[in-house]
Amino acid sequence: MDLKEYFEHTAGTGVLSTSHADGRVDAAIYSRPHFMEDGTVAFIMRDRRSHEYLTSNPRAAFLFIEKGEGHRGIRLYLLMTGEEKNAARIDEIRRRSRHPEKTEGDRFLVYFSIEEERPLVGG
């Protein structure tokens, strides 16, 4: 199964980890990545800590824990390749509708190349 298919058919919880250039780290709950036609993946981000840290260090890790018993899932090691602040594009790819009061503030579509893929446990 390829990654796009995996994420389309597998329920679970995702955690995106980022690190500032000075060493401060962050981890935040994120939904499954969006797979773009050019082979990159994208996450919709607010202008918060994860997004801030990527401005000084473009590397991140995404850990996905499958729903259910046991410790199954995947780890992706990512390199930020770009971003856009395009509300129409974000609304187009967004999986869930939001209440208007929850969509306040800047949103970014942040693109990554996948540098490495590993199982959740071992590997």
PDB file of C-alpha atoms in Angstrom:
ATOM      1  CA  MET A   1       0.000   0.000   0.000  1.00  0.00           C
ATOM      2  CA  ASP A   2       1.411   3.420  -0.891  1.00  0.00           C
ATOM      3  CA  LEU A   3       1.383   6.276   1.632  1.00  0.00           C
ATOM      4  CA  LYS A   4      -1.490   8.194   0.056  1.00  0.00           C
ATOM      5  CA  GLU A   5      -3.681   5.098   0.153  1.00  0.00           C
ATOM      6  CA  TYR A   6      -2.509   4.287   3.694  1.00  0.00           C
ATOM      7  CA  PHE A   7      -3.555   7.681   5.029  1.00  0.00           C
ATOM      8  CA  GLU A   8      -6.859   7.664   3.110  1.00  0.00           C
ATOM      9  CA  HIS A   9      -7.895   4.321   4.648  1.00  0.00           C
ATOM     10  CA  THR A  10      -6.287   4.321   8.094  1.00  0.00           C
ATOM     11  CA  ALA A  11      -7.760   6.065  11.132  1.00  0.00           C
ATOM     12  CA  GLY A  12      -5.480   7.319  13.853  1.00  0.00           C
ATOM     13  CA  THR A  13      -3.786  10.230  15.543  1.00  0.00           C
ATOM     14  CA  GLY A  14      -0.966  12.300  14.085  1.00  0.00           C
ATOM     15  CA  VAL A  15       1.717  14.301  15.878  1.00  0.00           C
ATOM     16  CA  LEU A  16       3.942  16.802  14.077  1.00  0.00           C
ATOM     17  CA  SER A  17       7.242  17.588  15.778  1.00  0.00           C
ATOM     18  CA  THR A  18       9.337  20.617  14.926  1.00  0.00           C
ATOM     19  CA  SER A  19      12.465  22.171  16.350  1.00  0.00           C
ATOM     20  CA  HIS A  20      13.654  25.771  16.369  1.00  0.00           C
ATOM     21  CA  ALA A  21      17.213  26.423  15.202  1.00  0.00           C
ATOM     22  CA  ASP A  22      18.187  27.209  18.828  1.00  0.00           C
ATOM     23  CA  GLY A  23      17.068  23.732  19.967  1.00  0.00           C
ATOM     24  CA  ARG A  24      13.586  24.393  21.370  1.00  0.00           C
ATOM     25  CA  VAL A  25      11.226  21.586  20.364  1.00  0.00           C
ATOM     26  CA  ASP A  26       7.490  21.347  19.837  1.00  0.00           C
ATOM     27  CA  ALA A  27       4.961  18.574  19.243  1.00  0.00           C
ATOM     28  CA  ALA A  28       1.364  19.160  18.200  1.00  0.00           C
ATOM     29  CA  ILE A  29      -1.619  17.082  17.108  1.00  0.00           C
ATOM     30  CA  TYR A  30      -2.130  17.307  13.329  1.00  0.00           C
ATOM     31  CA  SER A  31      -4.464  15.607  10.909  1.00  0.00           C
ATOM     32  CA  ARG A  32      -3.260  13.274   8.192  1.00  0.00           C
ATOM     33  CA  PRO A  33      -1.099  14.883   5.505  1.00  0.00           C
ATOM     34  CA  HIS A  34      -2.563  16.012   2.200  1.00  0.00           C
ATOM     35  CA  PHE A  35      -0.851  14.381  -0.793  1.00  0.00           C
ATOM     36  CA  MET A  36      -0.168  16.787  -3.631  1.00  0.00           C
ATOM     37  CA  GLU A  37       0.114  15.971  -7.330  1.00  0.00           C
ATOM     38  CA  ASP A  38       3.838  16.822  -7.378  1.00  0.00           C
ATOM     39  CA  GLY A  39       4.630  14.148  -4.766  1.00  0.00           C
ATOM     40  CA  THR A  40       4.935  16.476  -1.790  1.00  0.00           C
ATOM     41  CA  VAL A  41       2.729  16.345   1.279  1.00  0.00           C
ATOM     42  CA  ALA A  42       1.112  19.361   2.889  1.00  0.00           C
ATOM     43  CA  PHE A  43      -0.299  20.330   6.253  1.00  0.00           C
ATOM     44  CA  ILE A  44      -2.651  23.201   6.978  1.00  0.00           C
ATOM     45  CA  MET A  45      -1.079  25.281   9.731  1.00  0.00           C
ATOM     46  CA  ARG A  46      -1.998  28.277  11.800  1.00  0.00           C
ATOM     47  CA  ASP A  47       0.637  30.854  12.603  1.00  0.00           C
ATOM     48  CA  ARG A  48       1.573  29.167  15.864  1.00  0.00           C
ATOM     49  CA  ARG A  49       4.661  27.488  17.296  1.00  0.00           C
ATOM     50  CA  SER A  50       5.012  24.649  14.732  1.00  0.00           C
ATOM     51  CA  HIS A  51       4.856  27.135  11.860  1.00  0.00           C
ATOM     52  CA  GLU A  52       7.213  29.556  13.628  1.00  0.00           C
ATOM     53  CA  TYR A  53       9.828  26.862  14.251  1.00  0.00           C
ATOM     54  CA  LEU A  54       9.792  25.816  10.598  1.00  0.00           C
ATOM     55  CA  THR A  55      10.918  29.316   9.626  1.00  0.00           C
ATOM     56  CA  SER A  56      14.267  28.700  11.340  1.00  0.00           C
ATOM     57  CA  ASN A  57      14.573  24.921  10.860  1.00  0.00           C
ATOM     58  CA  PRO A  58      12.795  23.327   7.870  1.00  0.00           C
ATOM     59  CA  ARG A  59      12.945  19.755   9.215  1.00  0.00           C
ATOM     60  CA  ALA A  60      10.051  18.030  10.971  1.00  0.00           C
ATOM     61  CA  ALA A  61       8.848  14.570  11.937  1.00  0.00           C
ATOM     62  CA  PHE A  62       5.289  13.278  11.660  1.00  0.00           C
ATOM     63  CA  LEU A  63       4.299  10.348  13.839  1.00  0.00           C
ATOM     64  CA  PHE A  64       1.011   8.570  13.080  1.00  0.00           C
ATOM     65  CA  ILE A  65      -0.487   6.111  15.571  1.00  0.00           C
ATOM     66  CA  GLU A  66      -3.134   3.828  14.094  1.00  0.00           C
ATOM     67  CA  LYS A  67      -6.445   3.588  15.918  1.00  0.00           C
ATOM     68  CA  GLY A  68      -6.903   0.247  17.672  1.00  0.00           C
ATOM     69  CA  GLU A  69      -4.920  -2.097  19.818  1.00  0.00           C
ATOM     70  CA  GLY A  70      -1.168  -2.399  19.717  1.00  0.00           C
ATOM     71  CA  HIS A  71       1.475   0.002  18.530  1.00  0.00           C
ATOM     72  CA  ARG A  72       1.047   0.273  14.797  1.00  0.00           C
ATOM     73  CA  GLY A  73       1.683   3.277  12.664  1.00  0.00           C
ATOM     74  CA  ILE A  74       4.297   5.167  10.741  1.00  0.00           C
ATOM     75  CA  ARG A  75       6.941   7.862  11.153  1.00  0.00           C
ATOM     76  CA  LEU A  76       7.737  10.318   8.382  1.00  0.00           C
ATOM     77  CA  TYR A  77      10.833  12.513   8.367  1.00  0.00           C
ATOM     78  CA  LEU A  78      10.087  15.699   6.461  1.00  0.00           C
ATOM     79  CA  LEU A  79      11.825  18.663   4.841  1.00  0.00           C
ATOM     80  CA  MET A  80       9.795  21.827   4.289  1.00  0.00           C
ATOM     81  CA  THR A  81       9.889  22.816   0.627  1.00  0.00           C
ATOM     82  CA  GLY A  82       7.560  25.806   0.636  1.00  0.00           C
ATOM     83  CA  GLU A  83       4.357  27.343   1.837  1.00  0.00           C
ATOM     84  CA  GLU A  84       1.501  29.444   0.612  1.00  0.00           C
ATOM     85  CA  LYS A  85      -1.097  31.594   2.280  1.00  0.00           C
ATOM     86  CA  ASN A  86      -3.971  30.768  -0.054  1.00  0.00           C
ATOM     87  CA  ALA A  87      -7.324  30.590   1.744  1.00  0.00           C
ATOM     88  CA  ALA A  88      -9.185  29.343  -1.341  1.00  0.00           C
ATOM     89  CA  ARG A  89      -6.715  26.472  -1.876  1.00  0.00           C
ATOM     90  CA  ILE A  90      -6.810  25.565   1.824  1.00  0.00           C
ATOM     91  CA  ASP A  91     -10.613  25.513   1.808  1.00  0.00           C
ATOM     92  CA  GLU A  92     -10.503  23.320  -1.306  1.00  0.00           C
ATOM     93  CA  ILE A  93      -8.355  20.569   0.235  1.00  0.00           C
ATOM     94  CA  ARG A  94      -9.563  20.785   3.826  1.00  0.00           C
ATOM     95  CA  ARG A  95     -11.230  17.527   4.899  1.00  0.00           C
ATOM     96  CA  ARG A  96     -13.607  18.919   7.505  1.00  0.00           C
ATOM     97  CA  SER A  97     -15.747  22.022   7.557  1.00  0.00           C
ATOM     98  CA  ARG A  98     -15.143  24.391  10.426  1.00  0.00           C
ATOM     99  CA  HIS A  99     -17.286  26.870  12.227  1.00  0.00           C
ATOM    100  CA  PRO A 100     -16.459  30.418  11.039  1.00  0.00           C
ATOM    101  CA  GLU A 101     -15.249  31.434  14.506  1.00  0.00           C
ATOM    102  CA  LYS A 102     -12.643  28.638  14.427  1.00  0.00           C
ATOM    103  CA  THR A 103     -11.113  29.737  11.125  1.00  0.00           C
ATOM    104  CA  GLU A 104      -9.964  33.149  12.315  1.00  0.00           C
ATOM    105  CA  GLY A 105      -6.332  34.080  11.826  1.00  0.00           C
ATOM    106  CA  ASP A 106      -3.753  33.289   9.208  1.00  0.00           C
ATOM    107  CA  ARG A 107      -3.592  29.801   7.751  1.00  0.00           C
ATOM    108  CA  PHE A 108      -0.748  28.407   5.678  1.00  0.00           C
ATOM    109  CA  LEU A 109      -0.478  25.417   3.383  1.00  0.00           C
ATOM    110  CA  VAL A 110       3.002  24.121   4.215  1.00  0.00           C
ATOM    111  CA  TYR A 111       4.663  21.680   1.796  1.00  0.00           C
ATOM    112  CA  PHE A 112       7.180  18.965   2.649  1.00  0.00           C
ATOM    113  CA  SER A 113       9.184  16.338   0.849  1.00  0.00           C
ATOM    114  CA  ILE A 114       9.371  12.991   2.616  1.00  0.00           C
ATOM    115  CA  GLU A 115      13.011  12.190   3.336  1.00  0.00           C
ATOM    116  CA  GLU A 116      12.451   8.926   5.176  1.00  0.00           C
ATOM    117  CA  GLU A 117       9.628   6.606   6.174  1.00  0.00           C
ATOM    118  CA  ARG A 118       9.848   4.203   9.123  1.00  0.00           C
ATOM    119  CA  PRO A 119       7.423   2.012  11.075  1.00  0.00           C
ATOM    120  CA  LEU A 120       6.090   3.398  14.351  1.00  0.00           C
ATOM    121  CA  VAL A 121       8.001   0.818  16.380  1.00  0.00           C
ATOM    122  CA  GLY A 122      11.383  -0.562  15.428  1.00  0.00           C
ATOM    123  CA  GLY A 123      12.979  -0.116  12.061  1.00  0.00           C
TER     124      GLY A 123
END
